GROMACS .gro file of C-alpha atoms in nm:
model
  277
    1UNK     CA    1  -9.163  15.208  -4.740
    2UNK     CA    2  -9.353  14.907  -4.603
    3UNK     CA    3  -9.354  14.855  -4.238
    4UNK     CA    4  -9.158  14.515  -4.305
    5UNK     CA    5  -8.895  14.709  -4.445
    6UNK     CA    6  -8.915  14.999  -4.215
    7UNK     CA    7  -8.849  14.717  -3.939
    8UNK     CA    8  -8.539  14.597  -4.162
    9UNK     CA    9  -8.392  14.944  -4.203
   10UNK     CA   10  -8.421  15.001  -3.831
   11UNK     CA   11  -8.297  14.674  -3.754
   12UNK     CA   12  -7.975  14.682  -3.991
   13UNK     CA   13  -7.904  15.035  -3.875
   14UNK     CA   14  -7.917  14.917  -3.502
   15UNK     CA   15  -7.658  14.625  -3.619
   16UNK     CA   16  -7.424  14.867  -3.730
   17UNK     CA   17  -7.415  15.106  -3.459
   18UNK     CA   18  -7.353  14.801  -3.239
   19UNK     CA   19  -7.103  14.701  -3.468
   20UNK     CA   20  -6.899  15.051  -3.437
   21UNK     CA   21  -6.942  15.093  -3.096
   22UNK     CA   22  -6.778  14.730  -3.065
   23UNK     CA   23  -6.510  14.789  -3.305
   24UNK     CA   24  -6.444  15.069  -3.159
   25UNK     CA   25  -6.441  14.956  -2.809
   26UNK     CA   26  -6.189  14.674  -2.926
   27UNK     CA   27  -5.921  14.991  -3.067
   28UNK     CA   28  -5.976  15.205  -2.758
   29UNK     CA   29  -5.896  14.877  -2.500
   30UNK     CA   30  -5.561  14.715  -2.750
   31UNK     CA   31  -5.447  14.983  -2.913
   32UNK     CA   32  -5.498  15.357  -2.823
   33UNK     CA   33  -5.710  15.510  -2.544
   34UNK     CA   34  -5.830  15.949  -2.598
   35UNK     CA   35  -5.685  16.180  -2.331
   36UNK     CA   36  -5.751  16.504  -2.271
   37UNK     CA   37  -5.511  16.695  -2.084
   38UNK     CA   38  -5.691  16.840  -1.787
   39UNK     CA   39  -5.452  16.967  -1.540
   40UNK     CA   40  -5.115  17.243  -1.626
   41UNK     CA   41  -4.916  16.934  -1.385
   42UNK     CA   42  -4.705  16.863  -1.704
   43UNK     CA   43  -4.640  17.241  -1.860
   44UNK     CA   44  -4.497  17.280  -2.060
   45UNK     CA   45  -4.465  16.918  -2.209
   46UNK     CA   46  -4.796  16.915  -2.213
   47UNK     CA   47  -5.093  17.216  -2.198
   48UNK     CA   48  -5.461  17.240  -2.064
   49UNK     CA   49  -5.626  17.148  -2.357
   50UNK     CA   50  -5.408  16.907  -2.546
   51UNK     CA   51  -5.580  16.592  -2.707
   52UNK     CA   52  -5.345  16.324  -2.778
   53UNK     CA   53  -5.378  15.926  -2.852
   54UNK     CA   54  -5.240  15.703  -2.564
   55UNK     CA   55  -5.000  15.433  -2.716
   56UNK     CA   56  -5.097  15.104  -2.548
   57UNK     CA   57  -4.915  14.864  -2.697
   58UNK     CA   58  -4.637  14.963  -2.531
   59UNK     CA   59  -4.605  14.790  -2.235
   60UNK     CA   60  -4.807  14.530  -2.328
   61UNK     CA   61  -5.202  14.469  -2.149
   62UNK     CA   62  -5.340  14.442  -1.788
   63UNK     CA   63  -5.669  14.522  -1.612
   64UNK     CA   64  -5.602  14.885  -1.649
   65UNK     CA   65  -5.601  14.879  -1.999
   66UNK     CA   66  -6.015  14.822  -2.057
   67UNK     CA   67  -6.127  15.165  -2.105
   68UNK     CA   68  -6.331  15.330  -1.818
   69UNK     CA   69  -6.612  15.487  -1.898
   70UNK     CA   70  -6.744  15.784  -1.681
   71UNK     CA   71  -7.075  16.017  -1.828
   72UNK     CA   72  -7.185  16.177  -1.489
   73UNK     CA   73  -7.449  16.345  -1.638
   74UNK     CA   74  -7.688  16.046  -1.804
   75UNK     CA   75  -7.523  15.850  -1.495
   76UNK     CA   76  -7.271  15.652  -1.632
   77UNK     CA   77  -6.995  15.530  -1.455
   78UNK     CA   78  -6.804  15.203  -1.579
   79UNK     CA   79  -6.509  15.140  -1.433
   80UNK     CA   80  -6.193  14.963  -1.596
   81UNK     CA   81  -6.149  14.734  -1.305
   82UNK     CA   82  -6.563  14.646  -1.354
   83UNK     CA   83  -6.504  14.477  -1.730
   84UNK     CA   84  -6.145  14.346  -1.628
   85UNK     CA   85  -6.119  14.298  -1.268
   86UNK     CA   86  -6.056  13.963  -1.330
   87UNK     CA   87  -5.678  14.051  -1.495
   88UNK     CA   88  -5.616  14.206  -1.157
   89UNK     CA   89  -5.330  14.043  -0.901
   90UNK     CA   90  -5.002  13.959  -0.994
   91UNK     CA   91  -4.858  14.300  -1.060
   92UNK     CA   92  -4.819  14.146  -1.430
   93UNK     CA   93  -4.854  14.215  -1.755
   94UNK     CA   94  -4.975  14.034  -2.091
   95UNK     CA   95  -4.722  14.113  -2.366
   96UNK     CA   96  -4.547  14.311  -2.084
   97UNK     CA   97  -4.314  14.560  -2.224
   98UNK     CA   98  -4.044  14.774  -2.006
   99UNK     CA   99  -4.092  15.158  -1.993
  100UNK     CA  100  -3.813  15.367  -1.953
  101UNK     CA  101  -3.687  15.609  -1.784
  102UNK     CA  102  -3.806  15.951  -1.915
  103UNK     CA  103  -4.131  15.814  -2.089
  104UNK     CA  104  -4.478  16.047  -2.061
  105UNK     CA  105  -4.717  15.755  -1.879
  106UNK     CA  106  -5.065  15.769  -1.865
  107UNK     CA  107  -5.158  15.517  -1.565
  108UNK     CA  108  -5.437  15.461  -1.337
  109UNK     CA  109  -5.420  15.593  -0.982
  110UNK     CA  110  -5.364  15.290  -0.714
  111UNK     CA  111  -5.626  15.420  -0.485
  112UNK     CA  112  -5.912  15.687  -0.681
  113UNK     CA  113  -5.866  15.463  -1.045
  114UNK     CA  114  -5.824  15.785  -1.215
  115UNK     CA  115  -5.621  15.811  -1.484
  116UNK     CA  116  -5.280  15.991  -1.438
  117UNK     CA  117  -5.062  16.159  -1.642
  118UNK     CA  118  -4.674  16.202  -1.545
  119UNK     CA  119  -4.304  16.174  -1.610
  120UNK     CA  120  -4.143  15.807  -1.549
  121UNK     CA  121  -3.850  15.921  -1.323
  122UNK     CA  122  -3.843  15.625  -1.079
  123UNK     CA  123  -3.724  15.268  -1.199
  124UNK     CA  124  -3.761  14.986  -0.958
  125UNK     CA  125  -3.491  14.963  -0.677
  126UNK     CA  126  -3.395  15.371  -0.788
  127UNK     CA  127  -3.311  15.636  -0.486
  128UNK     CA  128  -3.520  15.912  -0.528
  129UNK     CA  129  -3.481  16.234  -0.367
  130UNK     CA  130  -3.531  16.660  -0.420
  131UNK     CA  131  -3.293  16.843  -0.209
  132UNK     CA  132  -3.365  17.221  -0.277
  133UNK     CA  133  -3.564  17.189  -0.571
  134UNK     CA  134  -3.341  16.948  -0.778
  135UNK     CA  135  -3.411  16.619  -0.846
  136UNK     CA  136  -3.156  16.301  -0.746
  137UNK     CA  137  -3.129  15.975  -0.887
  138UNK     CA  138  -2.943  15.734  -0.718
  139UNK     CA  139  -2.755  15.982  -0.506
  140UNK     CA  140  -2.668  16.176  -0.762
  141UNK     CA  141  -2.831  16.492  -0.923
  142UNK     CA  142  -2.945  16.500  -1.221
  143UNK     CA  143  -2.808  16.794  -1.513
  144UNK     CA  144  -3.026  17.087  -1.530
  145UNK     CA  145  -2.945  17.423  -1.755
  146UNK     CA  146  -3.112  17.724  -1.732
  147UNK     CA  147  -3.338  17.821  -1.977
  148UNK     CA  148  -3.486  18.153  -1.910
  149UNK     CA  149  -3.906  18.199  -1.858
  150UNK     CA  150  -4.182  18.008  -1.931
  151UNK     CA  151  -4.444  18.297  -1.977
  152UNK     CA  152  -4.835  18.248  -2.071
  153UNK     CA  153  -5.152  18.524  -2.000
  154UNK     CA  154  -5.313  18.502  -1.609
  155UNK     CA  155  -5.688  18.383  -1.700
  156UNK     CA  156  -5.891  18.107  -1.659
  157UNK     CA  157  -5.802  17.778  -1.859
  158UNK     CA  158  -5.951  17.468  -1.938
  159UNK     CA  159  -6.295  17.311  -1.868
  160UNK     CA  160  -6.258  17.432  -1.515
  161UNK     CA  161  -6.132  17.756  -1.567
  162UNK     CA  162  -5.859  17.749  -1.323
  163UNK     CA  163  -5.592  18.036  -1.368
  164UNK     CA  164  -5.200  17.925  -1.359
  165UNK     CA  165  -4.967  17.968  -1.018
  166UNK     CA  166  -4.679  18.207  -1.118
  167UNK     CA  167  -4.342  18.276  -0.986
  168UNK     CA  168  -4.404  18.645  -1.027
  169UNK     CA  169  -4.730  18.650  -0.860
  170UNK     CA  170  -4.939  18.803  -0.741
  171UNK     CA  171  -5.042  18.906  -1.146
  172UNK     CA  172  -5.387  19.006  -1.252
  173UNK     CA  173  -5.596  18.841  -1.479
  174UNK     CA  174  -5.434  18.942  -1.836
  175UNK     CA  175  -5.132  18.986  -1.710
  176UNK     CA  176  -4.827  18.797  -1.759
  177UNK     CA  177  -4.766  18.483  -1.552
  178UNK     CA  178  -4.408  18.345  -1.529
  179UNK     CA  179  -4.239  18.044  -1.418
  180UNK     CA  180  -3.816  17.987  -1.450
  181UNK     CA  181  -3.782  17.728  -1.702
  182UNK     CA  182  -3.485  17.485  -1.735
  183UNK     CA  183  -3.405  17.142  -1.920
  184UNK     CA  184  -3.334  16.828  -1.696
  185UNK     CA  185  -3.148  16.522  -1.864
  186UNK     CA  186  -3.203  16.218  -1.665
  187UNK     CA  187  -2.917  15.926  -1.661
  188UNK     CA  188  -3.041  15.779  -1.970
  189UNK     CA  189  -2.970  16.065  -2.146
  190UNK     CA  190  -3.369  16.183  -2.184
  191UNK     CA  191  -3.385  16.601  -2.153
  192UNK     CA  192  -3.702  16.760  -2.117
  193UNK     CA  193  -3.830  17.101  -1.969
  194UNK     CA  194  -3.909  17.146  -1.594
  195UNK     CA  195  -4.095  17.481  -1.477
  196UNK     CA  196  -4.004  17.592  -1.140
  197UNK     CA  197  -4.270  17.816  -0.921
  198UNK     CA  198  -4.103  17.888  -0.605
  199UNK     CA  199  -4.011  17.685  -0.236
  200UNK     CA  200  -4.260  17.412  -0.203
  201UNK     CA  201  -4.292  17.138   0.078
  202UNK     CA  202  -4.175  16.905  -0.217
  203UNK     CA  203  -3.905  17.055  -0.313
  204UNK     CA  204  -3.699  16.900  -0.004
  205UNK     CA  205  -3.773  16.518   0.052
  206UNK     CA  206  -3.688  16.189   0.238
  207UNK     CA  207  -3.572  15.945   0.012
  208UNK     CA  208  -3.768  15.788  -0.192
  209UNK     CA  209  -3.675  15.354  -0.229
  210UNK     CA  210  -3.889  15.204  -0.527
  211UNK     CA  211  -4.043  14.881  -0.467
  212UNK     CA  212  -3.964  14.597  -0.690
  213UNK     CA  213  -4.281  14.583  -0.966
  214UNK     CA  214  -4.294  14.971  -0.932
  215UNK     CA  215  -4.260  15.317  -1.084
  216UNK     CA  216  -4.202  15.672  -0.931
  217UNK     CA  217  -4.395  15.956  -1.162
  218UNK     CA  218  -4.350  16.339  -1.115
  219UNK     CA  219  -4.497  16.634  -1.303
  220UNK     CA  220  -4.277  16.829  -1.520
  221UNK     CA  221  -4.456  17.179  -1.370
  222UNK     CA  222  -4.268  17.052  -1.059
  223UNK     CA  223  -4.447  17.280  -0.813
  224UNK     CA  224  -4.775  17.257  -0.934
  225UNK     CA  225  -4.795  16.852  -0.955
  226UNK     CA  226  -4.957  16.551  -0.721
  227UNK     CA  227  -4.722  16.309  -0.801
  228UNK     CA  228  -4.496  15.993  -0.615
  229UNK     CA  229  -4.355  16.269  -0.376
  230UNK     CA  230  -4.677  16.251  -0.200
  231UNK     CA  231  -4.808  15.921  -0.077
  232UNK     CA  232  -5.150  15.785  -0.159
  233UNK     CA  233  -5.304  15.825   0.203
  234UNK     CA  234  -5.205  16.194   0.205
  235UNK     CA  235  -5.383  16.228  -0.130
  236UNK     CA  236  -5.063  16.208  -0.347
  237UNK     CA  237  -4.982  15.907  -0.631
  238UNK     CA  238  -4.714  15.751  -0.427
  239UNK     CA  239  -4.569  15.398  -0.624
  240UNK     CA  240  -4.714  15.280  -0.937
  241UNK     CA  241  -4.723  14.892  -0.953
  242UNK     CA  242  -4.662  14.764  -1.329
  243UNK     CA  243  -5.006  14.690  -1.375
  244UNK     CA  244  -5.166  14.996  -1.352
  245UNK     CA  245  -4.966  15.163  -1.652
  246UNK     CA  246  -5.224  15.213  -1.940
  247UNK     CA  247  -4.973  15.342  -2.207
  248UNK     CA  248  -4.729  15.556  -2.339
  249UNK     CA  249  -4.807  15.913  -2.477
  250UNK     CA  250  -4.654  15.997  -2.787
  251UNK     CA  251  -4.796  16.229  -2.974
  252UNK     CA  252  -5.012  16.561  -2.919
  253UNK     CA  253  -5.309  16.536  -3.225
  254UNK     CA  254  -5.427  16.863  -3.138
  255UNK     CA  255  -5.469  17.132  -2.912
  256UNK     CA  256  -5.764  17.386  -2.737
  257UNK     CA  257  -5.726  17.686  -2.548
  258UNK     CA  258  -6.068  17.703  -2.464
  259UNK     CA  259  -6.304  17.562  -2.269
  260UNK     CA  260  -6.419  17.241  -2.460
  261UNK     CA  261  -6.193  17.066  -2.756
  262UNK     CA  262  -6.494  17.174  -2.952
  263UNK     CA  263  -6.427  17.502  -2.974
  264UNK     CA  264  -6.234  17.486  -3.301
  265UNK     CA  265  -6.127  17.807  -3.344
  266UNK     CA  266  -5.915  17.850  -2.975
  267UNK     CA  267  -5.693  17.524  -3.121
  268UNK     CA  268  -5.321  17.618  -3.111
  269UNK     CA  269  -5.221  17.565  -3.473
  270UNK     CA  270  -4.846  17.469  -3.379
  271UNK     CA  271  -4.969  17.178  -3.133
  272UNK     CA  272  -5.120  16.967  -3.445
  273UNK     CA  273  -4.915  16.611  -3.440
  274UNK     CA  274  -4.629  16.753  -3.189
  275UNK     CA  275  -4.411  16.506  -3.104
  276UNK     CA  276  -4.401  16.445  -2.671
  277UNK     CA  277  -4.038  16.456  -2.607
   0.00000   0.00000   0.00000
């Protein structure tokens, strides 16, 4: 190969590496967004481990939906509100859609700008309140049933190796770790599983008055969850305003129980395509 066309090859292959990266930036800021499920907050909706596609079409497009883009170890760190800053103010939305009551939310913390994952459980103008461990909406509390244990092995999970909280602790490592399980239907008519630990400061609140233009979020592993009951100066999420919602989460793609999503053989072959409910 002549260096002329050594100099084209390189020069065409450079083109369309731009040109992926670009196309793929575009489908990563309108359409979907990666997450990987870092935390046990939403157990057992959602596990250490699970990869899943963030819908964001959903509610439509604000500042929070340019991807952030954070490689600590070649130094990277790009933040959403650095490309689209400029969308910021207003508490609106472009193409703004309504999320409901019960959706899975992937949003962007009002204070660190890292992205959360919760439960939509607070609409704007809602009462919000836990009074021994049960949720209440509007002055009234919600339905919860019984439904036995929520068991998984005590040892380390996910990237950072942190072992689950149990109800039966204290439980050595390879031992079995249980929380009481039960399914909570919100007003709507949306049921989903809640895992209960034990008494927790949160488990007995003020109430809780959404603003207008914002959204209370809990964790569905109730006692193990930073979440609105815990306002943003004392390190919690607090409100939500509209415009930090990034998207709706649908669908788990796949699963790992290990310690990167590389690690193909620790996937959990019955989270492929689960539906988030």
């Amino acid at each position: 190969m002549t260096g002329e066309k050594k100099s084209g090859f390189v020069a065409e292959t450079v083109k369309t590496i731009v040109y992926a990266l670009l196309i793929a930036g575009v489908f990563r800021t309108v359409f979907f967004q990666p997450f990987w499920i870092p935390s046990g907050s939403m157990k057992e909706t959602l596990l250490i481990g699970d990869f899943l596609f963030v819908n964001k079409m959903s509610y439509g497009y604000s500042y929070a939906s340019c991807p952030s883009v954070r490689i600590p170890q070649i130094g990277l760190d790009v933040d959403a509100e650095d490309l689209c800053g400029w969308m910021r103010g207003g508490n609106s939305r472009l193409l703004g859609g309504e999320p409901e009551r019960g959706d899975v939310v992937v949003f962007r913390h009002p204070v660190s700008g890292n992205d959360f994952i919760k439960r939509l459980i607070g609409l704007p103008g809602d009462r919000i309140q836990m009074v021994q461990g049960r949720l209440h909406i509007n002055d009234q509390p919600v339905q919860v049933e019984e439904a036995g244990i929520f068991a998984e092995p005590m040892m380390p999970q996910g990237p950072e190796g942190s072992p689950p909280r149990c109800a039966n602790a204290p439980v050595g490592m390879g031992g079995t770790c249980e929380k009481e399980r039960a399914i909570e239907t919100l007003p709507n008519g949306v049921s989903h599983t809640i895992l209960n630990i034990g008494n927790q400061s949160t488990d007995n609140t003020g109430v809780f008055v959404v603003p207008e233009g914002h959204y209370f979020f809990m964790g569905d592993n109730r006692d193990n969850s930073t979440d609105s009951r815990v306002d943003q100066i004392a390190g919690g999420v607090g409100y939500v305003p509209y415009e930090n919602l990034i998207g709706r989460a649908d669908r788990v793609m796949f699963s790992s129980a290990g310690r990167s999503m590389l690690y193909f053989w620790t996937w959990r072959g019955n989270r492929f395509f689960k539906a988030i409910e």
